[in-house]
């Protein structure tokens, strides 16, 4: 979320659905053209990371970069669902982008809660990952955490796949590249509501490693704290 720029917004890229934050549609179409389907969730995640981060203004580079502030002002977050189909494959929905941001100094992406894939009955779709991009390497926000919990209440907390049960989680991709025109998929932050785990995954030379950042502990239906590790 940020101050809206006075200039006209560019046309949306193919497969990207502009979203009005004050009138969020109930459904977003799937599958995303040119994506998958994939047999494993890991292949789907890695492909999604590259696809989302390469969208226009998806990354602002590092905060220490000379042009970071300008890139930040132009930046946008993109979001999408990775879902599991009755064909036992992983697909991604179209990408959403919130064209008008409503708070200075922040960015957000409002993702419709339901995937509309005409090939399958709505109740047959399993919701696995709620994906979005962060313009730089920043942790998950309170809004991120609260939204994935609301999606778990709506869709369920686990999905049965051919490889076993997968827990619904929130993923925020980031790039540490100082060249936003050619961003690299350098990692993501992840929150899994059923375990409370808050973690950071990083990619170095195609080797992925995980660091636990803490545990989200809900002290009531409306409040939580993060116990840092």
CSV table of C-alpha atoms in Angstrom, one decimal:
chain,number,residue,atom,x,y,z
A,1,UNK,CA,0.0,0.0,0.0
A,2,UNK,CA,1.3,3.5,-0.9
A,3,UNK,CA,0.5,6.9,-2.1
A,4,UNK,CA,-1.1,6.6,-5.5
A,5,UNK,CA,1.0,8.1,-8.3
A,6,UNK,CA,-0.6,10.8,-10.3
A,7,UNK,CA,0.5,9.3,-13.6
A,8,UNK,CA,-1.7,6.8,-15.5
A,9,UNK,CA,-1.2,3.1,-14.6
A,10,UNK,CA,0.3,1.0,-17.4
A,11,UNK,CA,-1.8,-1.7,-19.1
A,12,UNK,CA,-1.8,-5.0,-17.3
A,13,UNK,CA,0.5,-7.7,-18.6
A,14,UNK,CA,-1.0,-10.9,-20.0
A,15,UNK,CA,-2.4,-13.1,-17.3
A,16,UNK,CA,-2.6,-10.3,-14.8
A,17,UNK,CA,-6.0,-9.1,-13.5
A,18,UNK,CA,-6.2,-5.5,-12.1
A,19,UNK,CA,-8.0,-5.4,-8.8
A,20,UNK,CA,-9.8,-2.5,-7.2
A,21,UNK,CA,-9.1,-2.8,-3.5
A,22,UNK,CA,-12.5,-1.3,-2.7
A,23,UNK,CA,-14.4,-3.8,-4.9
A,24,UNK,CA,-12.6,-7.1,-4.7
A,25,UNK,CA,-14.2,-9.8,-6.9
A,26,UNK,CA,-15.1,-13.1,-5.3
A,27,UNK,CA,-13.3,-15.2,-8.0
A,28,UNK,CA,-10.1,-15.2,-10.1
A,29,UNK,CA,-9.8,-17.3,-13.2
A,30,UNK,CA,-7.4,-20.2,-13.6
A,31,UNK,CA,-5.2,-21.7,-14.8
A,32,UNK,CA,-2.5,-19.3,-15.6
A,33,UNK,CA,-1.4,-19.6,-19.3
A,34,UNK,CA,2.1,-20.8,-19.7
A,35,UNK,CA,2.3,-22.2,-16.2
A,36,UNK,CA,2.4,-25.9,-15.5
A,37,UNK,CA,0.7,-28.0,-14.6
A,38,UNK,CA,3.2,-29.5,-12.3
A,39,UNK,CA,3.5,-32.9,-10.6
A,40,UNK,CA,5.1,-31.5,-7.4
A,41,UNK,CA,4.4,-28.5,-5.3
A,42,UNK,CA,8.1,-27.6,-5.2
A,43,UNK,CA,8.3,-27.3,-9.0
A,44,UNK,CA,5.2,-25.2,-8.9
A,45,UNK,CA,6.6,-22.9,-6.3
A,46,UNK,CA,9.9,-22.3,-8.1
A,47,UNK,CA,8.2,-21.6,-11.4
A,48,UNK,CA,5.7,-19.3,-9.7
A,49,UNK,CA,8.5,-17.4,-8.0
A,50,UNK,CA,10.2,-16.6,-11.3
A,51,UNK,CA,6.9,-15.8,-13.1
A,52,UNK,CA,5.6,-13.4,-10.5
A,53,UNK,CA,8.9,-11.6,-9.9
A,54,UNK,CA,9.4,-10.9,-13.6
A,55,UNK,CA,6.2,-8.9,-13.8
A,56,UNK,CA,6.6,-5.1,-14.4
A,57,UNK,CA,7.7,-3.3,-11.2
A,58,UNK,CA,7.4,-6.4,-9.1
A,59,UNK,CA,10.7,-5.7,-7.4
A,60,UNK,CA,12.4,-2.5,-6.3
A,61,UNK,CA,15.9,-3.9,-5.7
A,62,UNK,CA,17.7,-3.5,-2.4
A,63,UNK,CA,16.9,-0.6,-0.1
A,64,UNK,CA,20.6,0.4,-0.2
A,65,UNK,CA,20.5,0.9,-4.0
A,66,UNK,CA,20.8,4.4,-5.4
A,67,UNK,CA,17.4,4.3,-7.2
A,68,UNK,CA,15.5,2.3,-4.7
A,69,UNK,CA,13.1,5.1,-3.7
A,70,UNK,CA,12.0,5.7,-7.3
A,71,UNK,CA,11.6,2.0,-7.9
A,72,UNK,CA,9.6,1.7,-4.7
A,73,UNK,CA,7.2,4.4,-5.8
A,74,UNK,CA,6.6,2.5,-9.0
A,75,UNK,CA,6.5,-1.0,-7.4
A,76,UNK,CA,3.5,-3.3,-7.3
A,77,UNK,CA,2.7,-6.5,-5.6
A,78,UNK,CA,1.4,-9.5,-7.5
A,79,UNK,CA,-0.5,-12.4,-6.0
A,80,UNK,CA,-2.0,-15.7,-7.1
A,81,UNK,CA,-3.2,-19.1,-5.8
A,82,UNK,CA,-1.4,-22.4,-6.3
A,83,UNK,CA,-4.1,-25.0,-6.2
A,84,UNK,CA,-4.4,-28.8,-6.5
A,85,UNK,CA,-6.8,-30.2,-9.1
A,86,UNK,CA,-8.7,-33.5,-9.5
A,87,UNK,CA,-6.1,-34.4,-12.1
A,88,UNK,CA,-3.5,-34.6,-9.3
A,89,UNK,CA,-1.5,-31.7,-10.6
A,90,UNK,CA,-0.6,-28.2,-9.3
A,91,UNK,CA,-1.8,-25.2,-11.2
A,92,UNK,CA,-1.7,-21.4,-10.6
A,93,UNK,CA,-4.5,-18.9,-11.0
A,94,UNK,CA,-4.2,-15.7,-12.9
A,95,UNK,CA,-2.2,-13.1,-11.1
A,96,UNK,CA,-3.9,-10.2,-9.4
A,97,UNK,CA,-2.4,-6.7,-9.0
A,98,UNK,CA,-4.0,-3.9,-6.9
A,99,UNK,CA,-3.8,-0.9,-9.1
A,100,UNK,CA,-4.5,1.8,-6.5
A,101,UNK,CA,-2.7,1.6,-3.2
A,102,UNK,CA,-4.4,3.1,-0.1
A,103,UNK,CA,-1.6,3.8,2.4
A,104,UNK,CA,1.7,5.7,2.1
A,105,UNK,CA,4.9,3.7,2.4
A,106,UNK,CA,3.3,0.2,2.0
A,107,UNK,CA,2.3,-2.2,-0.8
A,108,UNK,CA,-0.4,-4.8,-0.8
A,109,UNK,CA,-2.1,-7.2,-3.3
A,110,UNK,CA,-5.7,-8.1,-2.8
A,111,UNK,CA,-6.3,-11.6,-4.1
A,112,UNK,CA,-9.9,-12.8,-4.7
A,113,UNK,CA,-10.6,-15.7,-2.3
A,114,UNK,CA,-11.8,-18.3,-4.8
A,115,UNK,CA,-10.4,-19.8,-8.0
A,116,UNK,CA,-12.7,-20.3,-11.0
A,117,UNK,CA,-11.3,-23.1,-13.1
A,118,UNK,CA,-14.1,-24.1,-15.6
A,119,UNK,CA,-12.6,-27.6,-16.0
A,120,UNK,CA,-13.5,-28.6,-12.4
A,121,UNK,CA,-16.3,-28.2,-9.9
A,122,UNK,CA,-15.4,-25.5,-7.4
A,123,UNK,CA,-15.5,-27.9,-4.4
A,124,UNK,CA,-12.9,-30.1,-6.0
A,125,UNK,CA,-10.1,-27.5,-6.0
A,126,UNK,CA,-7.6,-27.7,-3.2
A,127,UNK,CA,-6.0,-24.4,-2.0
A,128,UNK,CA,-2.3,-25.0,-1.2
A,129,UNK,CA,-0.4,-21.7,-1.4
A,130,UNK,CA,-1.4,-18.0,-1.4
A,131,UNK,CA,1.4,-16.4,-3.2
A,132,UNK,CA,2.5,-12.8,-3.5
A,133,UNK,CA,5.6,-10.7,-4.2
A,134,UNK,CA,7.4,-8.3,-2.0
A,135,UNK,CA,9.2,-5.4,-3.6
A,136,UNK,CA,12.2,-6.1,-1.5
A,137,UNK,CA,13.3,-8.6,1.2
A,138,UNK,CA,10.8,-7.8,3.8
A,139,UNK,CA,9.0,-10.1,6.3
A,140,UNK,CA,5.3,-10.9,6.2
A,141,UNK,CA,2.9,-8.2,7.4
A,142,UNK,CA,0.0,-8.4,9.9
A,143,UNK,CA,-2.4,-8.1,6.9
A,144,UNK,CA,-0.6,-11.1,5.2
A,145,UNK,CA,-1.0,-13.2,8.3
A,146,UNK,CA,-4.6,-12.3,9.0
A,147,UNK,CA,-5.7,-12.9,5.4
A,148,UNK,CA,-4.3,-16.4,5.1
A,149,UNK,CA,-6.0,-17.4,8.4
A,150,UNK,CA,-9.3,-16.1,6.9
A,151,UNK,CA,-8.6,-18.2,3.8
A,152,UNK,CA,-8.0,-21.3,6.0
A,153,UNK,CA,-11.3,-20.8,7.6
A,154,UNK,CA,-13.0,-20.6,4.2
A,155,UNK,CA,-11.2,-23.4,2.3
A,156,UNK,CA,-9.7,-25.7,5.0
A,157,UNK,CA,-6.2,-26.0,6.4
A,158,UNK,CA,-4.9,-29.0,4.6
A,159,UNK,CA,-5.2,-30.5,1.1
A,160,UNK,CA,-4.9,-34.2,0.3
A,161,UNK,CA,-2.5,-34.9,-2.6
A,162,UNK,CA,-1.0,-38.0,-4.1
A,163,UNK,CA,2.2,-37.2,-2.2
A,164,UNK,CA,0.4,-36.8,1.1
A,165,UNK,CA,-1.3,-34.0,3.1
A,166,UNK,CA,-0.2,-30.4,2.3
A,167,UNK,CA,-0.8,-27.6,4.7
A,168,UNK,CA,-2.2,-24.3,3.5
A,169,UNK,CA,0.4,-21.5,3.7
A,170,UNK,CA,1.2,-18.0,2.7
A,171,UNK,CA,4.3,-17.3,0.6
A,172,UNK,CA,6.0,-14.0,-0.2
A,173,UNK,CA,8.7,-14.1,-2.9
A,174,UNK,CA,11.5,-11.6,-3.0
A,175,UNK,CA,14.5,-10.8,-5.2
A,176,UNK,CA,17.8,-9.5,-3.8
A,177,UNK,CA,19.1,-8.5,-7.2
A,178,UNK,CA,20.2,-5.0,-7.7
A,179,UNK,CA,18.9,-5.1,-11.3
A,180,UNK,CA,15.1,-5.1,-11.1
A,181,UNK,CA,14.9,-5.3,-14.9
A,182,UNK,CA,16.2,-8.9,-14.5
A,183,UNK,CA,15.2,-10.1,-11.1
A,184,UNK,CA,16.4,-13.4,-9.6
A,185,UNK,CA,14.2,-15.6,-7.4
A,186,UNK,CA,16.3,-15.4,-4.2
A,187,UNK,CA,13.8,-16.7,-1.6
A,188,UNK,CA,10.5,-16.3,0.1
A,189,UNK,CA,8.9,-15.9,3.5
A,190,UNK,CA,6.4,-18.5,4.6
A,191,UNK,CA,3.7,-18.7,7.2
A,192,UNK,CA,1.8,-21.9,7.9
A,193,UNK,CA,-1.2,-21.3,10.2
A,194,UNK,CA,-1.7,-24.9,11.3
A,195,UNK,CA,1.8,-25.0,12.9
A,196,UNK,CA,2.3,-21.3,13.5
A,197,UNK,CA,5.7,-21.6,11.8
A,198,UNK,CA,7.1,-18.4,10.3
A,199,UNK,CA,10.2,-19.1,8.2
A,200,UNK,CA,12.5,-17.7,5.5
A,201,UNK,CA,13.7,-19.8,2.5
A,202,UNK,CA,16.7,-18.6,0.6
A,203,UNK,CA,18.1,-19.8,-2.7
A,204,UNK,CA,21.9,-19.7,-3.3
A,205,UNK,CA,23.2,-21.4,-6.5
A,206,UNK,CA,20.0,-23.4,-6.8
A,207,UNK,CA,20.3,-24.8,-3.3
A,208,UNK,CA,17.4,-23.9,-1.0
A,209,UNK,CA,17.8,-23.6,2.7
A,210,UNK,CA,15.2,-22.8,5.5
A,211,UNK,CA,15.6,-20.6,8.6
A,212,UNK,CA,12.9,-20.6,11.2
A,213,UNK,CA,12.1,-17.0,12.3
A,214,UNK,CA,9.6,-17.8,15.0
A,215,UNK,CA,6.1,-19.0,15.8
A,216,UNK,CA,2.8,-17.1,15.5
A,217,UNK,CA,0.8,-17.7,18.6
A,218,UNK,CA,-2.8,-16.6,18.6
A,219,UNK,CA,-3.8,-15.4,22.0
A,220,UNK,CA,-7.4,-14.9,21.0
A,221,UNK,CA,-9.5,-15.0,17.8
A,222,UNK,CA,-8.3,-11.5,17.0
A,223,UNK,CA,-4.9,-11.1,18.5
A,224,UNK,CA,-1.5,-12.8,18.1
A,225,UNK,CA,2.1,-12.5,19.1
A,226,UNK,CA,5.3,-13.8,17.4
A,227,UNK,CA,7.7,-15.8,19.5
A,228,UNK,CA,11.0,-15.2,17.9
A,229,UNK,CA,13.5,-18.1,17.7
